[in-house]
PDB file of C-alpha atoms in Angstrom:
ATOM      1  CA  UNK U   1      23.848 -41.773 163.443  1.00  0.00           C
ATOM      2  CA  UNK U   2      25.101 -44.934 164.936  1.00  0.00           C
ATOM      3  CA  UNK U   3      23.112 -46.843 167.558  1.00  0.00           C
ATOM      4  CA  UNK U   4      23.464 -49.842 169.329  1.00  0.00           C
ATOM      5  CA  UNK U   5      20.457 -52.193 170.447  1.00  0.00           C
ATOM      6  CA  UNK U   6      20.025 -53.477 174.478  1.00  0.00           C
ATOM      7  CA  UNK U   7      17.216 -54.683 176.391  1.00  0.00           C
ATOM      8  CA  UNK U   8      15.034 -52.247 178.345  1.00  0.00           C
ATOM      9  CA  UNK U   9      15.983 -51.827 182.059  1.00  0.00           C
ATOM     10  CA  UNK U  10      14.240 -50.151 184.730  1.00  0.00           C
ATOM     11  CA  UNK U  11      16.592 -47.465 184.556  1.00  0.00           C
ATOM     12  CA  UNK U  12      15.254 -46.340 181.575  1.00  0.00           C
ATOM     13  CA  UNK U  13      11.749 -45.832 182.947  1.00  0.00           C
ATOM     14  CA  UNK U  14      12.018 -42.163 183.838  1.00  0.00           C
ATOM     15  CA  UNK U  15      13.150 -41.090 180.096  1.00  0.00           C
ATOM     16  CA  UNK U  16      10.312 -43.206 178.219  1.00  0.00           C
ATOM     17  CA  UNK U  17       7.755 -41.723 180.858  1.00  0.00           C
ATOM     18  CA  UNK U  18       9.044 -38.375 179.636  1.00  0.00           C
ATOM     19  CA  UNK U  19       8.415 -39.062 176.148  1.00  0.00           C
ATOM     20  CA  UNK U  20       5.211 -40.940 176.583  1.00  0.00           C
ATOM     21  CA  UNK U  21       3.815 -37.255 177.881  1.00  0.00           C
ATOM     22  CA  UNK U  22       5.260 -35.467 174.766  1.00  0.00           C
ATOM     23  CA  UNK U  23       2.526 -34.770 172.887  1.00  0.00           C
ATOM     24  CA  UNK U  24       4.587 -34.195 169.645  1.00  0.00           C
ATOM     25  CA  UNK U  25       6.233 -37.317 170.050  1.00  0.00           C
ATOM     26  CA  UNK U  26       3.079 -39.221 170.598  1.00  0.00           C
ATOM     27  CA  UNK U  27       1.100 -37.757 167.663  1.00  0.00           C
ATOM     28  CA  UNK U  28       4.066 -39.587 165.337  1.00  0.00           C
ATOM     29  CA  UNK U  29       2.924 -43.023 166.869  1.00  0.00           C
ATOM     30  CA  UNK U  30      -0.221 -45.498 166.203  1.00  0.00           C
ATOM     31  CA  UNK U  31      -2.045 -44.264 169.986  1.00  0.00           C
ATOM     32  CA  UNK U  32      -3.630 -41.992 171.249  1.00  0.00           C
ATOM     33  CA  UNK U  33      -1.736 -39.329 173.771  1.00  0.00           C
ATOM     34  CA  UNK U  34      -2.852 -39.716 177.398  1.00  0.00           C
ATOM     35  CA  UNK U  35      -0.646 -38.835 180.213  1.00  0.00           C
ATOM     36  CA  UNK U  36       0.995 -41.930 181.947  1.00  0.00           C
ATOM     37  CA  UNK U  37       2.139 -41.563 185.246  1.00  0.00           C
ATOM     38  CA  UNK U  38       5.514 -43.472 186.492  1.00  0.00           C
ATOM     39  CA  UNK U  39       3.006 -45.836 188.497  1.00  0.00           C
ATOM     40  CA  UNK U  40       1.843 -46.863 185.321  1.00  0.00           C
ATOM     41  CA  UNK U  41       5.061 -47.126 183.320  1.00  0.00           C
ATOM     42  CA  UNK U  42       6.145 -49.586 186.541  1.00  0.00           C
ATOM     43  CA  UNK U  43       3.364 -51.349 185.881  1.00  0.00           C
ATOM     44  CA  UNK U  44       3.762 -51.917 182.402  1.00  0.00           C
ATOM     45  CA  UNK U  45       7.443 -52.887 182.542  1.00  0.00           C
ATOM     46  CA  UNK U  46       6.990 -55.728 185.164  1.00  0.00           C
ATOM     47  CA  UNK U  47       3.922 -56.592 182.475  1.00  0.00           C
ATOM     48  CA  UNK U  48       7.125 -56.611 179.831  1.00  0.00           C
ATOM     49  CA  UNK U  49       9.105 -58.780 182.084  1.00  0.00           C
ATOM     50  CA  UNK U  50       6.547 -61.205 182.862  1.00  0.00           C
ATOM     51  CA  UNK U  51       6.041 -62.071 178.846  1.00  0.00           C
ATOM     52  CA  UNK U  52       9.411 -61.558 177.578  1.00  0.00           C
ATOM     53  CA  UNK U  53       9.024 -65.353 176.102  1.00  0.00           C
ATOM     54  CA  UNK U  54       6.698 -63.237 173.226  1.00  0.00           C
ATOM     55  CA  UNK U  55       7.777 -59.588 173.597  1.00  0.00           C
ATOM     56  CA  UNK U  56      11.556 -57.833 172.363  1.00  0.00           C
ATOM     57  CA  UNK U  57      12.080 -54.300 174.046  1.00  0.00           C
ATOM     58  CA  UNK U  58      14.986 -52.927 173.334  1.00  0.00           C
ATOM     59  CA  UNK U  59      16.554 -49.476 173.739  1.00  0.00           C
ATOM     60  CA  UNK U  60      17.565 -47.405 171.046  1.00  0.00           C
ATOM     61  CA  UNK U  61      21.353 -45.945 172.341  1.00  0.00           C
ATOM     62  CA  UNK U  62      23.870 -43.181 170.426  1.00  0.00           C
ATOM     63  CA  UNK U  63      26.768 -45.761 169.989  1.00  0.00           C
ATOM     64  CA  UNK U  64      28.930 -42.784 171.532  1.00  0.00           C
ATOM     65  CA  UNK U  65      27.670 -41.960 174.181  1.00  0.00           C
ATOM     66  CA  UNK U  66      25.530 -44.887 175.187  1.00  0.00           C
ATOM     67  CA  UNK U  67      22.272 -42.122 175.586  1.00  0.00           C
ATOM     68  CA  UNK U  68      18.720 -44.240 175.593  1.00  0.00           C
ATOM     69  CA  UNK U  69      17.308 -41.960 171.945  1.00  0.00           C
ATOM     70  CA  UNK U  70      14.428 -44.620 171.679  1.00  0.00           C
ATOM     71  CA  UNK U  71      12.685 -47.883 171.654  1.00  0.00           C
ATOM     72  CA  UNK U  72      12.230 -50.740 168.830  1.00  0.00           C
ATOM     73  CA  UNK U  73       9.922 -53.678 169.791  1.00  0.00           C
ATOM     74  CA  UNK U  74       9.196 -57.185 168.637  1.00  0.00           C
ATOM     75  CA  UNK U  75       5.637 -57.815 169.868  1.00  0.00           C
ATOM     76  CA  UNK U  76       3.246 -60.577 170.264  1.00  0.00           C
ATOM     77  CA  UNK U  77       5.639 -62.956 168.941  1.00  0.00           C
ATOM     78  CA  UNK U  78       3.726 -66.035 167.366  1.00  0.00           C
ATOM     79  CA  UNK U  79       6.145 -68.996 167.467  1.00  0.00           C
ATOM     80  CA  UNK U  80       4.410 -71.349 165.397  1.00  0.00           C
ATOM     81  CA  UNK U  81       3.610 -69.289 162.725  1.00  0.00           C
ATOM     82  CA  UNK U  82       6.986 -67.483 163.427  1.00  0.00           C
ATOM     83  CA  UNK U  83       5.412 -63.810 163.484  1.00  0.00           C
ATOM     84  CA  UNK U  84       5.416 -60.773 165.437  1.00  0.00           C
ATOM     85  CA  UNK U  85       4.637 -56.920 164.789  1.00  0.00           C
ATOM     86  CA  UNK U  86       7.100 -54.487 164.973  1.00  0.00           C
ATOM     87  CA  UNK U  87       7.599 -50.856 166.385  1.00  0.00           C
ATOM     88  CA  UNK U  88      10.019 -48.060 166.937  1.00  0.00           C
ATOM     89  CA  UNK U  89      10.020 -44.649 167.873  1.00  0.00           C
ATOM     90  CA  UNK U  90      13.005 -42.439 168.436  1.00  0.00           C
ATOM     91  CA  UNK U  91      11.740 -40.434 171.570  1.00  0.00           C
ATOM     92  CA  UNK U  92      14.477 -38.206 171.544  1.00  0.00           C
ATOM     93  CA  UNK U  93      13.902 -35.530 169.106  1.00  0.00           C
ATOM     94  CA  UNK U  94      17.540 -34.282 168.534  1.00  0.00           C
ATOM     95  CA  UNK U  95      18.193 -37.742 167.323  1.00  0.00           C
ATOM     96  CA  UNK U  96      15.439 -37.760 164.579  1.00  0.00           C
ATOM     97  CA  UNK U  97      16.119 -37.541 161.050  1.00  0.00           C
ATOM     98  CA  UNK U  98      19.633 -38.898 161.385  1.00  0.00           C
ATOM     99  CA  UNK U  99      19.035 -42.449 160.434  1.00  0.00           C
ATOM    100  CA  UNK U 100      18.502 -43.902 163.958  1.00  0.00           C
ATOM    101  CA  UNK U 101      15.587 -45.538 163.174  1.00  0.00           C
ATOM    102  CA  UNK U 102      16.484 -46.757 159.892  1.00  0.00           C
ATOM    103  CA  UNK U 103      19.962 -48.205 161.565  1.00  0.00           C
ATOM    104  CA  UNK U 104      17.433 -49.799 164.556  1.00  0.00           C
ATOM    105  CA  UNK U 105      15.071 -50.954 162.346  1.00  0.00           C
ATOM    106  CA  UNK U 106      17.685 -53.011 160.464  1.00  0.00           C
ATOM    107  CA  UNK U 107      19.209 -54.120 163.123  1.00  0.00           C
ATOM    108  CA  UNK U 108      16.194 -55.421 165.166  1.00  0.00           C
ATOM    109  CA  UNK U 109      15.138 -57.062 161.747  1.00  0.00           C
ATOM    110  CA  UNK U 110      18.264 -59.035 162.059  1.00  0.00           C
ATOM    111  CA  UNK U 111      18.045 -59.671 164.983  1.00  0.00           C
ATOM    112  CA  UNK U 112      14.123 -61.248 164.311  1.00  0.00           C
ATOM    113  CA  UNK U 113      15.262 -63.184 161.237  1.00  0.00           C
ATOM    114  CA  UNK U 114      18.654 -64.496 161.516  1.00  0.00           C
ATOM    115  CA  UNK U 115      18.625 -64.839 165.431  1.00  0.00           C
ATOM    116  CA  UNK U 116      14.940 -65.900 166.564  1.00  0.00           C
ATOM    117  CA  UNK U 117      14.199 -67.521 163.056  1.00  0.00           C
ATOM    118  CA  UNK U 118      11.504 -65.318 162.802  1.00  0.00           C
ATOM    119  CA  UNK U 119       9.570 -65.868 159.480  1.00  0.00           C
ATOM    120  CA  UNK U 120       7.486 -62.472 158.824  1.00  0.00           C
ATOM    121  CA  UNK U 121       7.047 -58.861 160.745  1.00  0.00           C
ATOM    122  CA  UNK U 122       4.938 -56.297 160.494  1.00  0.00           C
ATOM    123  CA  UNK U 123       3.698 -53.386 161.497  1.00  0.00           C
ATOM    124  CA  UNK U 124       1.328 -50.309 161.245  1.00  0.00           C
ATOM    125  CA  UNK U 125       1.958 -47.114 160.593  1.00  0.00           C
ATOM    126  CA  UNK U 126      -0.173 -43.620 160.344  1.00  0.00           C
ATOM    127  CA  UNK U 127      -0.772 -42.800 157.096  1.00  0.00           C
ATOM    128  CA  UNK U 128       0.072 -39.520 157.181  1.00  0.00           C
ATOM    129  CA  UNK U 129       3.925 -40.504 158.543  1.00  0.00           C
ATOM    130  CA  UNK U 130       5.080 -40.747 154.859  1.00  0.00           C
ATOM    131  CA  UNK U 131       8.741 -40.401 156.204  1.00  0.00           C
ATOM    132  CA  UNK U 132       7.995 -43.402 158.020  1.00  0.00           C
ATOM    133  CA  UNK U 133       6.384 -44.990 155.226  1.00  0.00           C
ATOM    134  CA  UNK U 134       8.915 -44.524 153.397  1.00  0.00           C
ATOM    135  CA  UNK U 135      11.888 -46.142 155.161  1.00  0.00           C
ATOM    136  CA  UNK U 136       9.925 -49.149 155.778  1.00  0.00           C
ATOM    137  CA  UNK U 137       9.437 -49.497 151.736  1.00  0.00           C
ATOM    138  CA  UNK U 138      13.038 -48.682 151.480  1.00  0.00           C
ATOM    139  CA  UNK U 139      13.707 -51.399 153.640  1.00  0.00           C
ATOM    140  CA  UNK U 140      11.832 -53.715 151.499  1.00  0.00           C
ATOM    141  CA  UNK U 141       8.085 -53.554 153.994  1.00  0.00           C
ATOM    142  CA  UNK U 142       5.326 -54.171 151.657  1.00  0.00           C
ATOM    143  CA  UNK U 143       1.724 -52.677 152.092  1.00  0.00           C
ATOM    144  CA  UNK U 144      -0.429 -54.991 152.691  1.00  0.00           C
ATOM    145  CA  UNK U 145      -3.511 -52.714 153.380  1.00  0.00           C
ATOM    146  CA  UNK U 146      -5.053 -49.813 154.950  1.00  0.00           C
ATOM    147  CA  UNK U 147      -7.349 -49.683 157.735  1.00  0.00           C
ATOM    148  CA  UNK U 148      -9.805 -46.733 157.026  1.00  0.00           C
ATOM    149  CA  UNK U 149     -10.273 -44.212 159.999  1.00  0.00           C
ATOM    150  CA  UNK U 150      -8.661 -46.983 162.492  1.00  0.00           C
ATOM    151  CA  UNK U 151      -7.820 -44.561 165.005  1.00  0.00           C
ATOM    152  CA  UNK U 152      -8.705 -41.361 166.698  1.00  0.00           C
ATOM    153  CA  UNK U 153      -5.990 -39.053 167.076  1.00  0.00           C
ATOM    154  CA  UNK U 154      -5.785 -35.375 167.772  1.00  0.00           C
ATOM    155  CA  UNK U 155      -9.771 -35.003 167.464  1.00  0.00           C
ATOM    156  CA  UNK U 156      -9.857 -36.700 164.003  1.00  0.00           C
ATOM    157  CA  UNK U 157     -10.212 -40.302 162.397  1.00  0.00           C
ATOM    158  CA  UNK U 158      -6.730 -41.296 160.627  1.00  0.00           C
ATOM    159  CA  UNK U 159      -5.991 -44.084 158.170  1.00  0.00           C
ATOM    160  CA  UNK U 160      -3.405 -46.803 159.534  1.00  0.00           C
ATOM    161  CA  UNK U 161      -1.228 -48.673 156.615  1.00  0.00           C
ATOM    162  CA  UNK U 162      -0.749 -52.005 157.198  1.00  0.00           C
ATOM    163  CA  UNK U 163       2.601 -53.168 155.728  1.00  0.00           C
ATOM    164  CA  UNK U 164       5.153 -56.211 156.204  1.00  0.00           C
ATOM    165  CA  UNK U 165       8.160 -57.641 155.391  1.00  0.00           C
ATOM    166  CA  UNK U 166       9.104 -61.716 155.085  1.00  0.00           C
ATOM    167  CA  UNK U 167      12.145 -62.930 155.898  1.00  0.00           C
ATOM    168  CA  UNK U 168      13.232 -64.023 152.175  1.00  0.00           C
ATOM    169  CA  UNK U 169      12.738 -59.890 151.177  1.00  0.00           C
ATOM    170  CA  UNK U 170      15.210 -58.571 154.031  1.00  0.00           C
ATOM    171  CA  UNK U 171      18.614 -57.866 152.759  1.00  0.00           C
ATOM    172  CA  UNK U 172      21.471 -57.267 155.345  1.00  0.00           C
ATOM    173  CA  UNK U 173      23.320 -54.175 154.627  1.00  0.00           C
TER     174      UNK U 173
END
């Protein structure tokens, strides 16, 4: 599937509140589900715009028909040691398993090496997500470690795999 990468707006509030509630789509990410309200989401985006000197959010759109399918973040960005942690999910589920994320991942890797000279990203991801895993090896992520029973979800203690990826080991494609 091809995407194309733009910043969040607040037009696209109402269809990441919608997959914040879906409990199938949260159980793929590193939280725990809780409902969010639209108050919240509000909230949280004028938090986004206030500290977009450290955060990335962009939307994840179907090149064709310019549809919002997800989300791929730069966070926490660390200028001086020229770091940040990435993540992605691909709220729309129609759209998963088509190489979305694989294409957004890439592309918002670019985007932190070869445009804000970014230095190192990485991320965490559940340990039982091998898909996810897996793509970020493909992509050349490296585990660093694991973080025994980090975090509680779905009434149980889960690993979370630390893993990242320096800007010498990404290759363009």
């Amino acid at each position: 599937m091809k995407v194309i990468l733009r910043e969040l707006e607040r037009s696209d509030l109402a269809i990441l509140n919608s997959w914040r509630n879906d409990h199938a789509t949260i159980d793929q990410l590193g939280s725990a589900f809780r409902f969010v309200g639209t108050e919240v989401d509000e909230k949280w985006f004028e938090g986004y715009l206030a500290s977009r000197s450290h955060n990335v959010r962009l939307a994840i759109c179907d090149e064709k028909s310019r549809k919002v399918i997800g989300a791929a973040y730069l966070l926490e960005i660390d200028w001086i040691s020229r770091s940040a942690e990435f993540a992605i999910w691909i709220g729309e589920a129609t759209a998963r398993g088509k190489g979305a994320g694989e294409t957004a991942t890439r592309a918002m890797l670019r985007h932190a090496f070869h445009d804000l000279n970014l230095h190192r990203v990485h991320l965490a991801v559940i340990a039982g997500n091998k898909a996810a895993a897996a793509l970020y090896r493909k992509i050349g992520f490296v585990q660093e470690g694991v973080r025994r029973q980090a975090l509680f979800k779905n009434g149980k203690y889960v690993d979370v795999v630390e893993m990242a990826i320096l800007s010498s080991e990404f290759k363009l494609k």
